[in-house]
Every structure is written in C-alpha cells, then in structure tokens.
Coordinates of C-alpha atoms in Angstrom, one line a residue:
Chain A
M20 CA 10.8 22.0 -41.2
V21 CA 11.9 18.8 -39.6
G22 CA 15.7 18.6 -40.0
D23 CA 18.6 16.5 -38.8
S24 CA 19.8 18.9 -36.3
D25 CA 16.5 18.8 -34.6
V26 CA 16.5 17.1 -31.2
V27 CA 12.7 16.9 -30.9
C28 CA 10.3 16.4 -33.8
V29 CA 6.6 16.4 -33.0
N30 CA 5.1 14.9 -36.1
H31 CA 1.3 15.6 -36.7
V32 CA 0.4 14.5 -33.2
S33 CA -3.2 14.2 -32.1
K34 CA -4.5 12.8 -28.8
R35 CA -8.0 11.9 -28.0
Y36 CA -9.4 10.7 -24.7
G37 CA -12.7 9.1 -25.7
D38 CA -14.4 11.6 -28.0
Q39 CA -12.5 14.5 -26.4
A40 CA -9.6 15.8 -28.5
V41 CA -6.8 17.1 -26.4
L42 CA -4.2 17.7 -29.1
K43 CA -5.0 18.4 -32.6
D44 CA -2.4 17.8 -35.3
I45 CA 0.5 19.4 -33.6
H46 CA 3.6 19.7 -35.8
F47 CA 6.8 21.4 -34.9
S48 CA 10.4 20.7 -34.0
I49 CA 13.0 21.8 -31.4
R50 CA 16.6 22.4 -32.1
K51 CA 19.6 21.4 -30.0
G52 CA 20.5 23.8 -27.2
E53 CA 17.4 26.0 -27.3
I54 CA 15.0 26.9 -24.6
F55 CA 11.6 26.1 -26.0
G56 CA 8.5 27.5 -24.2
L57 CA 5.0 26.0 -24.5
L58 CA 2.6 28.8 -23.7
G59 CA -1.1 28.5 -23.2
P60 CA -3.9 28.7 -20.7
S61 CA -4.6 25.7 -18.5
G62 CA -6.4 23.0 -20.4
A63 CA -4.7 23.9 -23.7
G64 CA -2.9 20.5 -23.8
K65 CA 0.6 21.5 -22.6
T66 CA 0.9 18.8 -20.0
T67 CA -0.4 16.1 -22.4
L68 CA 2.2 17.1 -25.0
V69 CA 5.2 17.2 -22.6
K70 CA 4.1 13.9 -21.1
Q71 CA 4.2 12.4 -24.5
L72 CA 7.7 13.8 -25.0
A73 CA 8.8 12.3 -21.7
G74 CA 7.5 8.9 -22.8
L75 CA 4.7 8.7 -20.3
E76 CA 1.9 8.9 -22.9
V77 CA 1.5 7.9 -26.5
P78 CA -0.3 9.9 -29.2
T79 CA -3.5 8.7 -30.9
D80 CA -2.2 9.8 -34.3
G81 CA 1.3 10.9 -35.4
E82 CA 4.6 10.3 -33.6
N83 CA 7.1 12.0 -31.4
V84 CA 10.7 11.5 -32.5
I85 CA 13.4 12.4 -30.0
F86 CA 17.2 12.0 -30.8
Q87 CA 16.1 10.3 -34.0
Q88 CA 14.1 7.7 -32.2
R89 CA 10.4 7.2 -31.9
M90 CA 9.1 7.7 -28.4
P91 CA 8.4 6.1 -26.0
S92 CA 11.8 4.4 -25.7
L93 CA 13.6 3.4 -22.5
Q94 CA 16.9 4.1 -24.2
I95 CA 16.0 7.7 -25.0
M96 CA 14.4 8.2 -21.6
K97 CA 17.8 7.8 -20.0
R98 CA 18.8 11.0 -21.8
I99 CA 15.8 13.0 -20.7
G100 CA 15.2 14.8 -17.4
Y101 CA 11.5 15.2 -16.6
M102 CA 9.9 17.3 -13.9
G103 CA 6.1 17.1 -13.7
Q104 CA 3.7 19.5 -12.3
S105 CA 3.7 17.8 -8.9
D106 CA 7.0 17.9 -6.9
A107 CA 7.1 14.1 -6.8
L108 CA 9.2 13.8 -3.7
Y109 CA 9.2 11.4 -0.7
G110 CA 8.3 13.6 2.3
E111 CA 9.5 11.0 4.8
L112 CA 13.0 11.1 3.4
S113 CA 15.7 13.8 3.6
A114 CA 16.7 15.9 0.6
K115 CA 19.8 13.8 0.2
E116 CA 18.0 10.5 0.4
N117 CA 15.6 11.6 -2.3
L118 CA 18.5 12.6 -4.5
E119 CA 20.4 9.3 -3.7
F120 CA 17.3 7.3 -4.6
F121 CA 16.6 8.9 -8.0
A122 CA 20.3 8.9 -8.8
A123 CA 20.4 5.2 -8.3
I124 CA 17.2 4.8 -10.4
Y125 CA 18.9 6.7 -13.2
G126 CA 21.8 4.3 -12.9
L127 CA 24.4 6.6 -11.5
K128 CA 27.4 4.8 -10.0
R129 CA 28.3 5.5 -6.3
K130 CA 31.2 7.8 -7.3
E131 CA 29.1 9.8 -9.8
R132 CA 26.4 10.1 -7.1
L133 CA 28.8 11.5 -4.6
Q134 CA 29.9 14.0 -7.1
R135 CA 26.6 15.0 -8.7
I136 CA 24.4 15.4 -5.6
P137 CA 26.3 18.4 -4.1
E138 CA 26.6 19.8 -7.6
V139 CA 22.8 19.8 -8.3
L140 CA 22.1 21.1 -4.8
K141 CA 24.3 24.0 -5.4
I142 CA 22.7 24.7 -8.8
V143 CA 19.3 25.1 -7.1
N144 CA 20.6 26.9 -4.0
L145 CA 19.8 24.1 -1.6
A146 CA 23.3 23.4 -0.4
G147 CA 23.3 22.8 3.4
T148 CA 19.7 21.5 3.5
E149 CA 20.5 17.9 2.5
K150 CA 19.9 16.4 6.0
K151 CA 16.5 18.0 6.4
L152 CA 13.3 16.0 5.8
V153 CA 11.5 17.0 2.7
S154 CA 8.2 17.2 4.6
S155 CA 9.7 20.3 6.5
F156 CA 10.6 22.0 3.2
S157 CA 8.7 25.1 1.9
G158 CA 6.9 24.9 -1.4
G159 CA 9.7 26.7 -3.2
M160 CA 12.4 24.5 -1.7
K161 CA 10.4 21.4 -2.8
R162 CA 10.1 22.7 -6.3
R163 CA 13.9 23.4 -6.5
L164 CA 14.7 20.0 -5.1
S165 CA 12.4 18.5 -7.7
L166 CA 14.4 20.4 -10.4
A167 CA 17.7 19.2 -8.9
I168 CA 16.5 15.6 -9.2
S169 CA 15.8 16.1 -12.9
L170 CA 19.3 17.4 -13.4
L171 CA 21.1 14.5 -11.6
H172 CA 21.9 12.4 -14.6
E173 CA 23.0 15.4 -16.8
P174 CA 20.2 15.0 -19.3
E175 CA 20.6 16.3 -22.9
L176 CA 17.0 17.2 -22.9
L177 CA 15.2 18.7 -20.0
I178 CA 11.4 18.7 -20.0
L179 CA 9.9 20.9 -17.3
D180 CA 6.2 21.2 -16.7
E181 CA 5.6 24.6 -15.0
P182 CA 8.9 24.6 -13.2
T183 CA 8.5 28.0 -11.5
V184 CA 5.0 27.7 -10.0
G185 CA 4.9 28.9 -6.5
I186 CA 8.4 30.3 -6.6
D187 CA 9.0 33.9 -5.7
P188 CA 10.5 36.3 -8.3
V189 CA 14.0 36.3 -6.9
L190 CA 14.3 32.6 -7.0
R191 CA 12.5 32.4 -10.3
K192 CA 15.3 34.7 -11.7
S193 CA 18.0 32.4 -10.3
I194 CA 16.3 29.3 -11.8
W195 CA 16.2 31.0 -15.2
Q196 CA 19.9 31.8 -14.8
T197 CA 20.3 28.0 -14.3
F198 CA 18.5 27.3 -17.5
D199 CA 20.7 29.7 -19.4
R200 CA 23.8 28.0 -17.9
L201 CA 22.5 24.5 -18.9
K202 CA 21.7 25.8 -22.3
S203 CA 25.2 27.1 -22.8
N204 CA 26.4 23.6 -22.0
G205 CA 24.3 22.3 -24.9
T206 CA 21.2 21.1 -23.0
T207 CA 17.9 21.5 -24.8
I208 CA 15.1 22.7 -22.5
I209 CA 11.4 22.5 -22.9
V210 CA 9.3 24.4 -20.4
T211 CA 5.6 24.9 -20.1
T212 CA 4.3 28.1 -18.6
H213 CA 1.3 30.3 -18.4
V214 CA 3.3 33.2 -17.1
M215 CA 3.9 35.7 -19.9
D216 CA 7.0 37.4 -18.6
E217 CA 8.6 34.0 -18.4
A218 CA 7.7 33.3 -22.0
E219 CA 9.8 36.2 -23.1
K220 CA 12.9 34.5 -21.8
C221 CA 12.5 31.5 -24.1
D222 CA 14.4 31.3 -27.4
R223 CA 11.3 30.1 -29.2
L224 CA 7.7 29.8 -28.2
G225 CA 4.8 27.6 -29.2
L226 CA 1.4 29.0 -28.4
L227 CA -1.1 26.3 -27.6
R228 CA -4.8 26.8 -27.3
D229 CA -7.6 24.2 -27.2
G230 CA -5.1 21.6 -28.3
K231 CA -4.0 23.5 -31.4
L232 CA -0.6 25.1 -32.0
I233 CA -1.8 28.5 -33.0
A234 CA 1.6 30.1 -33.5
I235 CA 5.3 29.4 -33.2
G236 CA 8.4 31.6 -33.3
T237 CA 10.8 33.7 -31.3
P238 CA 9.1 36.1 -28.9
T239 CA 10.3 39.1 -31.0
E240 CA 8.9 37.4 -34.2
L241 CA 5.6 36.7 -32.5
M242 CA 5.3 40.3 -31.3
A243 CA 6.3 41.8 -34.6
D244 CA 4.0 39.5 -36.5
T245 CA 1.0 40.8 -34.5
S246 CA 2.4 44.3 -34.0
S247 CA 1.9 43.8 -30.2
Q248 CA 3.9 45.3 -27.3
S249 CA 4.0 42.1 -25.3
I250 CA 3.6 38.3 -25.6
E251 CA 0.4 38.5 -23.8
E252 CA -1.0 40.9 -26.4
A253 CA 0.3 38.7 -29.2
F254 CA -1.3 35.6 -27.6
L255 CA -4.6 37.4 -27.5
V256 CA -4.3 38.4 -31.2
Y257 CA -3.6 34.8 -32.2
G258 CA -6.3 33.5 -30.0
G259 CA -8.8 36.1 -31.4
A260 CA -7.8 35.2 -35.0
V261 CA -8.7 31.6 -34.2
H262 CA -12.1 32.7 -33.0
E263 CA -12.9 34.7 -36.1
N264 CA -12.3 31.6 -38.3
Chain B
M10 CA 20.9 -2.0 -8.4
R11 CA 17.7 -0.1 -9.2
I12 CA 15.7 -2.7 -7.3
K13 CA 18.1 -2.3 -4.4
A14 CA 17.5 1.4 -4.4
L15 CA 13.8 0.9 -4.3
T16 CA 14.1 -1.6 -1.5
I17 CA 16.2 0.7 0.6
R18 CA 13.9 3.6 0.0
I19 CA 10.8 1.6 1.0
L20 CA 12.5 0.4 4.2
R21 CA 13.6 3.9 5.0
Q22 CA 10.1 5.2 4.6
I23 CA 8.6 2.5 6.8
F24 CA 11.2 2.9 9.5
R25 CA 11.0 6.7 9.4
D26 CA 7.3 6.6 10.2
K27 CA 7.4 5.6 13.9
R28 CA 3.7 5.6 14.4
T29 CA 3.1 3.1 11.6
I30 CA 5.9 0.9 12.9
A31 CA 4.2 0.9 16.3
L32 CA 0.9 0.0 14.7
L33 CA 2.4 -2.8 12.7
I34 CA 4.2 -4.4 15.6
F35 CA 2.4 -3.4 18.7
A36 CA -1.2 -3.5 17.5
P37 CA -0.9 -7.3 16.8
I38 CA 0.9 -7.8 20.1
L39 CA -1.8 -5.9 22.0
V40 CA -4.6 -7.8 20.3
L41 CA -3.0 -11.2 20.8
T42 CA -2.4 -10.4 24.4
L43 CA -6.0 -9.4 25.0
L44 CA -7.2 -12.5 23.2
H45 CA -4.9 -14.6 25.3
F46 CA -6.5 -13.3 28.5
V47 CA -10.0 -13.4 27.2
F48 CA -9.8 -17.0 25.9
N49 CA -7.4 -18.5 28.4
G50 CA -9.0 -16.7 31.5
S51 CA -10.1 -19.1 34.2
N52 CA -13.2 -21.0 33.3
Y53 CA -16.5 -19.7 34.4
E54 CA -17.6 -21.2 37.7
P55 CA -21.3 -21.2 37.9
T56 CA -23.3 -20.9 41.1
I57 CA -26.1 -23.4 41.4
G58 CA -28.9 -23.4 43.8
L59 CA -29.9 -26.8 45.4
V60 CA -33.5 -26.9 46.5
D61 CA -34.1 -29.5 49.2
L62 CA -32.1 -32.3 47.6
P63 CA -31.3 -35.7 49.1
E64 CA -28.2 -35.5 51.2
A65 CA -26.3 -37.9 49.0
V66 CA -26.8 -35.8 45.9
S67 CA -25.9 -32.5 47.5
N68 CA -22.9 -34.0 49.1
S69 CA -21.6 -35.3 45.9
L70 CA -22.2 -32.0 44.2
N71 CA -20.6 -30.0 47.0
S72 CA -17.4 -31.9 46.5
S73 CA -17.1 -30.6 43.0
E74 CA -14.6 -27.7 42.6
A75 CA -15.9 -26.4 39.3
G76 CA -18.7 -24.4 40.8
H77 CA -20.4 -22.9 43.8
F78 CA -23.5 -24.2 45.5
Q79 CA -26.2 -22.6 47.5
N80 CA -28.6 -24.6 49.5
Y81 CA -32.2 -23.5 49.6
D82 CA -35.1 -25.0 51.6
H83 CA -37.8 -23.7 49.5
M84 CA -38.3 -23.3 45.8
K85 CA -39.4 -19.6 46.3
E86 CA -36.1 -18.6 47.6
A87 CA -34.3 -20.2 44.6
K88 CA -36.7 -18.5 42.2
S89 CA -36.0 -15.1 43.5
A90 CA -32.3 -15.7 43.6
I91 CA -32.2 -16.8 39.9
E92 CA -34.3 -13.7 39.0
Q93 CA -31.7 -11.5 40.7
R94 CA -29.0 -13.5 38.9
T95 CA -27.2 -14.4 42.1
I96 CA -27.3 -18.0 40.9
D97 CA -27.1 -19.4 37.3
A98 CA -29.4 -22.4 37.9
Y99 CA -31.2 -24.4 40.5
L100 CA -31.7 -28.0 40.9
Y101 CA -34.8 -29.5 42.6
M102 CA -36.4 -32.9 42.9
D103 CA -39.5 -33.4 40.7
G104 CA -40.8 -36.5 42.4
S105 CA -37.8 -38.9 42.2
Q106 CA -36.4 -37.2 39.1
P107 CA -33.8 -34.3 39.5
S108 CA -34.9 -31.2 37.5
L109 CA -32.8 -28.3 36.4
V110 CA -33.9 -24.7 35.8
L111 CA -31.4 -22.5 34.0
E112 CA -31.2 -18.7 34.0
G113 CA -30.7 -19.1 30.3
S114 CA -29.6 -15.8 28.9
D115 CA -25.9 -16.5 28.7
P116 CA -24.7 -19.5 26.7
T117 CA -21.4 -19.6 28.5
S118 CA -23.0 -20.1 31.9
N119 CA -25.5 -22.5 30.5
R120 CA -22.7 -24.7 29.2
A121 CA -20.7 -24.4 32.4
V122 CA -23.7 -25.5 34.5
M123 CA -24.5 -28.4 32.2
S124 CA -21.0 -29.8 32.0
L125 CA -20.5 -29.4 35.7
L126 CA -23.6 -31.4 36.4
Q127 CA -22.8 -34.0 33.8
N128 CA -19.4 -34.5 35.4
A129 CA -20.8 -34.6 38.8
F130 CA -23.5 -37.2 38.0
N131 CA -21.5 -39.4 35.7
S132 CA -17.9 -39.7 36.5
P133 CA -16.8 -40.9 40.0
D134 CA -19.6 -43.3 40.6
K135 CA -19.5 -45.2 37.4
K136 CA -16.0 -46.3 37.2
S137 CA -16.7 -48.6 34.3
A138 CA -17.5 -45.7 32.0
K139 CA -14.0 -44.2 32.4
M140 CA -11.9 -44.4 29.4
D141 CA -8.5 -43.3 28.2
I142 CA -8.5 -40.3 25.9
D143 CA -5.7 -39.7 23.5
F144 CA -5.2 -36.7 21.1
L145 CA -3.8 -37.2 17.6
H146 CA -2.9 -33.5 17.5
G147 CA -3.0 -30.8 20.1
G148 CA -4.0 -32.2 23.5
S149 CA -6.3 -31.5 26.4
E150 CA -4.2 -28.4 27.1
L151 CA -5.0 -26.9 23.7
E152 CA -7.1 -23.9 24.3
Q153 CA -9.3 -21.9 22.0
F154 CA -6.5 -19.3 21.8
D155 CA -4.1 -21.8 20.5
Y156 CA -6.4 -22.6 17.7
I157 CA -7.3 -19.1 16.6
G158 CA -3.8 -17.8 17.3
P159 CA -2.1 -19.0 14.1
I160 CA -5.0 -17.8 12.0
L161 CA -4.8 -14.4 13.6
L162 CA -1.1 -14.3 13.0
G163 CA -1.6 -14.9 9.3
F164 CA -4.4 -12.3 9.3
F165 CA -2.3 -9.6 10.9
V166 CA 0.5 -10.1 8.3
F167 CA -2.0 -10.0 5.5
F168 CA -4.0 -7.1 6.8
F169 CA -1.1 -4.8 7.6
V170 CA 1.0 -5.5 4.5
F171 CA -2.1 -5.0 2.4
L172 CA -2.9 -1.7 3.9
I173 CA 0.6 -0.2 4.2
A174 CA 1.7 -1.3 0.8
G175 CA -1.6 -0.2 -0.8
V176 CA -1.4 3.2 0.8
S177 CA 2.2 3.7 0.0
F178 CA 1.7 2.8 -3.6
L179 CA -1.4 5.0 -3.7
R180 CA 0.7 7.9 -2.4
E181 CA 3.3 7.1 -5.0
R182 CA 0.6 7.7 -7.6
T183 CA -1.1 10.8 -6.1
T184 CA 2.2 12.6 -5.2
G185 CA 3.5 12.1 -8.7
T186 CA 6.5 10.1 -7.7
L187 CA 5.2 7.1 -9.8
E188 CA 5.0 9.4 -12.8
R189 CA 8.6 10.5 -12.1
L190 CA 9.7 6.9 -11.7
L191 CA 8.0 6.0 -15.0
S192 CA 9.8 8.9 -16.7
T193 CA 13.1 7.1 -16.0
P194 CA 14.3 4.0 -17.7
L195 CA 13.0 2.0 -14.8
K196 CA 11.1 -1.1 -15.9
K197 CA 7.7 -1.8 -14.5
S198 CA 8.7 -5.2 -13.2
E199 CA 11.6 -3.5 -11.3
I200 CA 9.1 -1.3 -9.5
V201 CA 7.0 -4.4 -8.5
F202 CA 10.1 -6.4 -7.4
G203 CA 11.5 -3.4 -5.4
Y204 CA 8.2 -3.3 -3.5
V205 CA 8.2 -7.1 -3.0
I206 CA 11.7 -7.2 -1.6
G207 CA 11.3 -4.1 0.6
F208 CA 8.0 -5.3 2.2
G209 CA 9.3 -8.9 2.3
I210 CA 12.2 -7.9 4.5
F211 CA 9.9 -5.9 6.7
T212 CA 7.4 -8.7 7.0
I213 CA 10.1 -11.2 8.1
L214 CA 11.0 -8.8 10.9
Q215 CA 7.3 -8.1 11.8
T216 CA 6.4 -11.8 11.8
F217 CA 9.5 -12.7 13.8
L218 CA 8.6 -10.3 16.6
I219 CA 4.9 -11.1 16.7
A220 CA 5.3 -14.8 16.4
A221 CA 8.1 -14.9 19.0
Y222 CA 6.0 -12.9 21.4
A223 CA 2.9 -15.1 20.9
I224 CA 4.8 -18.3 21.2
Y225 CA 7.4 -17.6 23.9
V226 CA 5.7 -14.9 26.0
L227 CA 2.0 -15.8 25.7
G228 CA 2.8 -19.5 25.4
M229 CA 0.8 -20.1 22.2
Y230 CA 0.8 -23.7 21.2
M231 CA 3.7 -24.4 18.9
E232 CA 4.4 -27.8 17.6
G233 CA 6.2 -27.2 14.3
A234 CA 9.3 -25.3 13.1
F235 CA 9.5 -21.5 13.7
S236 CA 11.2 -21.1 10.3
L237 CA 8.1 -22.5 8.6
V238 CA 6.0 -19.9 10.3
I239 CA 8.2 -17.2 8.9
I240 CA 8.1 -18.7 5.4
I241 CA 4.3 -19.0 5.4
S242 CA 4.1 -15.4 6.5
L243 CA 6.4 -14.2 3.8
F244 CA 4.3 -15.8 1.1
T245 CA 1.2 -14.4 2.8
A246 CA 2.8 -10.9 2.7
L247 CA 3.7 -11.4 -1.0
T248 CA 0.0 -12.0 -1.8
A249 CA -1.2 -9.1 0.4
L250 CA 1.4 -6.8 -1.1
T251 CA 0.5 -7.5 -4.7
L252 CA -3.2 -7.4 -4.0
G253 CA -2.8 -4.1 -2.1
I254 CA -0.8 -2.5 -4.9
L255 CA -3.4 -3.7 -7.4
L256 CA -6.4 -2.4 -5.5
S257 CA -4.7 0.9 -4.8
S258 CA -5.0 1.6 -8.5
F259 CA -8.7 1.7 -8.0
A260 CA -8.6 4.1 -5.1
N261 CA -8.2 7.8 -5.3
N262 CA -7.3 8.5 -1.7
E263 CA -6.5 6.8 1.6
L264 CA -10.1 6.7 2.6
Q265 CA -11.1 4.8 -0.5
M266 CA -8.2 2.4 0.3
M267 CA -9.8 1.8 3.7
Q268 CA -13.1 1.0 2.0
F269 CA -11.5 -2.2 0.7
I270 CA -11.1 -3.5 4.2
P271 CA -14.8 -4.6 4.8
I272 CA -15.0 -5.9 1.2
I273 CA -11.7 -7.7 0.7
I274 CA -10.3 -8.3 4.2
V275 CA -13.2 -9.0 6.5
P276 CA -14.9 -11.7 4.4
Q277 CA -11.7 -13.6 4.2
I278 CA -11.7 -14.0 8.0
F279 CA -15.0 -15.9 7.9
F280 CA -13.5 -18.4 5.4
S281 CA -10.2 -18.7 7.0
G282 CA -11.2 -21.3 9.6
L283 CA -11.6 -18.9 12.5
F284 CA -15.2 -20.1 12.5
N285 CA -15.8 -23.8 11.7
L286 CA -15.8 -24.1 8.0
E287 CA -18.2 -27.0 8.1
A288 CA -20.9 -24.7 9.4
I289 CA -20.8 -22.6 6.2
P290 CA -23.8 -23.3 4.0
E291 CA -22.9 -25.3 1.0
W292 CA -23.8 -22.7 -1.6
L293 CA -21.3 -20.3 0.0
S294 CA -18.5 -22.7 0.6
W295 CA -16.9 -22.1 -2.8
I296 CA -15.7 -18.7 -1.6
G297 CA -13.2 -20.0 0.9
P298 CA -10.8 -21.6 -1.7
L299 CA -10.8 -18.3 -3.6
T300 CA -9.4 -16.3 -0.6
P301 CA -5.6 -16.3 0.0
L302 CA -6.1 -16.2 3.8
Y303 CA -7.7 -19.6 3.6
Y304 CA -4.4 -21.2 2.6
T305 CA -2.4 -19.1 5.0
A306 CA -4.6 -20.1 7.9
D307 CA -4.5 -23.8 6.9
A308 CA -0.7 -23.8 6.6
L309 CA -0.1 -22.0 9.9
T310 CA -2.5 -24.2 11.8
S311 CA -0.9 -27.3 10.3
V312 CA 2.6 -26.2 11.4
M313 CA 1.7 -24.6 14.8
V314 CA -1.0 -27.0 16.0
R315 CA -0.3 -30.2 14.1
G316 CA 3.4 -29.8 13.9
T317 CA 3.6 -30.9 10.3
G318 CA 6.5 -30.1 8.0
W319 CA 7.2 -28.9 4.5
G320 CA 5.2 -31.7 2.8
T321 CA 1.8 -30.5 4.0
I322 CA 2.2 -26.8 3.5
I323 CA 3.9 -26.8 0.1
E324 CA 0.5 -26.9 -1.6
N325 CA -0.6 -23.9 0.3
I326 CA 2.6 -22.0 -0.5
L327 CA 2.2 -22.8 -4.2
L328 CA -1.3 -21.6 -4.2
L329 CA -0.3 -18.3 -2.4
T330 CA 2.5 -17.9 -5.0
G331 CA -0.2 -18.5 -7.7
F332 CA -2.3 -15.7 -6.3
S333 CA 0.8 -13.4 -6.2
L334 CA 1.8 -14.1 -9.7
L335 CA -1.8 -13.4 -10.9
F336 CA -1.8 -10.1 -9.0
I337 CA 1.7 -9.1 -10.3
L338 CA 0.5 -9.8 -13.8
L339 CA -2.5 -7.6 -13.3
N340 CA -0.4 -4.9 -11.7
I341 CA 1.9 -4.7 -14.7
L342 CA -1.2 -4.5 -16.9
V343 CA -2.6 -1.7 -14.8
L344 CA 0.7 0.1 -14.8
K345 CA 0.4 0.2 -18.6
K346 CA -2.2 2.9 -18.0
H347 CA 0.6 5.1 -16.8
R348 CA 3.2 4.2 -19.3
K349 CA 2.9 2.1 -22.4
I350 CA 6.3 0.4 -22.3

C-alpha cells in the first residue's frame, strides 16, 4: 500500500510514553494533493501522530517517511506548514509583525515576504487588520492568523491540528474553501478533527481510537462499509467492533 | 537572517511592553536613589547627657560638632532623660574615672556616641598621636553606598534579565510558539543565539542608563572606565539569560518562575560581597565561587572602586562566559525534549 506517489508514509509507527502506549502500530500512506482527515475522540493519539509528521516527535517503533525522507529532517521541514492546537502567536506584536517574523524564520526573502504577507492575509480574510495587535484579536481571528502563518512559505504539505476549533460555521466554510483551493494547486493537507460534518469534506479519512487506526477510506467507503447514514454512525460501528474483539 | 529576525522580535516585544520597560529601568533607578539617601544621609548626631562633669571636660566636649550635649546637675535627671530617649547616653564621673551609660537599643547610636567620645578625648590634646592616613583605593570620601552600589548594579542586571528572559521563554513554551518555531527548519542554537543577542542589546541600553544615572546623578564612586562596566554587565546578562531560559524549562507558569527568585537569586546576594565575605563560616564559603554574581560583583567593584583595567577582570569575564556556555549546552539538551534534531 506504500507507493512512490505517496507523499506521506506512516510505517508501523508506535509511540510509548513510559508504559503508556499512545500509538499502536499505525500504518498508512497519504497521496499527493489529497485532504486527509484524522478523526477520533480526544486522547486517541491524533496530536501525537501529527507532531511526528511535523518532525516534533519521534516514534518509539517504526518510521515516518515524508517526501521519500525519514522524519525528522530539517530539509523536509522547510516544505511542511504546521499549525498546532494552540494559536502560537505573539500577542504583543501586530498581525503583520507576526507574519514578518515567521516569514523570516522560514527563510523568505524580503521581496517574497512583501508579496506573500498580503496574499495569506487575503486567503484567511484578515486583510486590513495587519496593524492591529494580536492581543486584541478575537479567538477566530487568531486561529485564522495562525493558519495564514503556516501558509506563508507555500508548503507542499500542510499539517493542521484542529484548524477550525472555535471558528463559527460561516468562517469554517470559508476556511474549507481555502483548503480546496490549496488542494487544487497540488498541496497535500492533513487535518485532525473531532467534528463529524467536517470529516465528510475530506478526501480520505483515518479513524483513530485508543492509539489504533481502526479504519481508513473515503467517507463514502466508510459509510457503505458499515451501512451507516453518517460518518458519526460509521465511527460508532468501527468503535463497537473493536470492543467486541 | 533567522537570528536577526528573532532578535528584532524579542526587542519589539520588550519595547512594546511599556510597564516592563519601566520596571527594568526605573525600578533600579528608584532603589539606587533610595539607597543613596539612606546610606549617604547625614551622619547620626547623638545627644549625650553630661552629669556634673569637670568644667575642662565638658568644655572640650561642647566644642565638638558631631553631637549635642545636655548638662545635668543630678544623675536622676539624666536617668529619666535616657529612659524617655531624649538622650542617647550620659557621662558621669565615677570617682576620678569618667563613666558612660548608653541607651543601648540602637547599634547606630551606640557607635555614634562611642566614636564621638573617642575623638573628643583623644585627638586635639595628644598631638603626637596624629598620623597621616592614606588610602590605597577609594578614600575617606568613599561611603557605604559607593561600595554596595557596583554590586547592586550587577545584581539588577542579573535579576531582571533572568526574570524577563525566563518568563518570555516560558511563554514561548506555554503559548505554543516554541513548538511552532521548532516545526520550522530553525536550528536550536539559532533560537538560543537570537535570545542572547536580543537581550544583549537590551542589557547594554539598560546598564548604560542605570550606570550613568548612578555615577553622574547620584555621584556613585567611579574610578575605572565606563565601557568596562558595560562589558561586565553584558557578560552578567548573558549568564542570567541562559540560566533564566534553562530554569524556565522547569516551570509551568509565571508563578513557578518567581519561585526561583528566593532559591537562585537571593542566596547569590549573600555571597556577592554585599556582606563581608570573610564573615561567612568556612563550611559555607565554597558556595560563593559557584555563583555567577560573585564574579560580577568582584569585577564591578574592581573597576568602579579600585579603578582597575582589563587585566584584573578578564578572569571574572572568562568565568562568567564559562557559566553561560554550560547553561547554553544544558539548554540545547533540554530543547531536545521538544525536538530531537
């Protein structure tokens, strides 16, 4: 199942903290240009897995291969945009100063910065707020600015941990439209979520529960497989099946 | 370029926070000013009661300008005056021998009375005992404030840089910005150097203002070169910065960062020379050389009071650099917890 066109290969990955197993033999791959959703309740291991993919953590067993290179690798990290669960912004600085700072960290030249900053602000609908201090931003604005930062260096792979938490439905819709646009430009996107209606918008889904990948497939496949009407129902069926074992 | 971006960001954050700036610059200025007045205030002039003394003695005492004198005819009057604390001591003749009774509860007034009487009885009459007194360093105009001033200057730099750098790195961790930084190709050493340069620039500015105020406005004793004071402060800041960042890894919030003050900062004051180091019991004296402030204080005192140059402080600077390198190394090890490469 791991092929050459795959951008991300998670190869029998396990992670233990002490005697607590957080990930148990996870194995799957993600193709170029797809939106891959990791779905599961909190504590299922979603964040641990995406942190490994972002190069922040290493597995206890197995390996993560991204763009044909074993993670963590500083070379590959240049090509990844990562947004964690916290907004990770500097409240004392303005939106523009935050963007300028991270753009420089990603190694964007001055000219590229001048061009990219208005672009990403427009993508997340924050144009016109660049002079405002981030501390005066609302929760949704902070989340969008955080997303804008992860888009600055035009990453080929975007890893987003719960990108739409605390964002109202209208904005959530516009953010998903952004994902679709990025996808059509060839960007691969990994999102974690525990919102079921969001899961349906992904090309493929991985269902995580207690550190195990209990199912993987397109939303339609998963629903058909369990003869459910919704992803939520499908998730419960898969989860129940695990319990019966 | 990445280091430059980090430096600019850190400076922006510091200067954006007006209250912290005020704290960093005006708090030391306020404390130094208060100390200046407390230590350099006019000397205490004791009031001494004289009970029925021979005229020669009381005349010679009355000519002294260092105190006030009250003549009493009877011992009883003097006793009640000393109990009401209107006088600090009284002198009476016990047979042919002068005797002194001190109020005794305040060491300052005790000392003032004693030295006044010693001067009055010894100096003018016995011309032979007079000698020339020369000072190798300092001088008779060197006051307590001039001695503790340099140590405090070093302490302020150390304390504030430790606290501000520690808290800002702690926030970097708790707000997730550290994680975000580590998800970029940024090297761990670049983070540490960005912090070092950002806070270094700020410390130069801070020290410049505080030292200039202490020396030129308060008239703190200053024998050596101003530039050396700045250099010593810079290396002190480097040590404080790297220690602050290191310890912030072991704190979960700002309050826990504050908890390091009585454990890490305050003990250093006792071994910095603010109190006479010779008075420290031998079994404790090994602590001093393990504290960075010990070397800062020694270097600053050398330059400001003794007016020495590079030669005498280079050892202190090297030791401070050693501390910093040790802390930087430990920092990079601790950062491994957040990212393996």
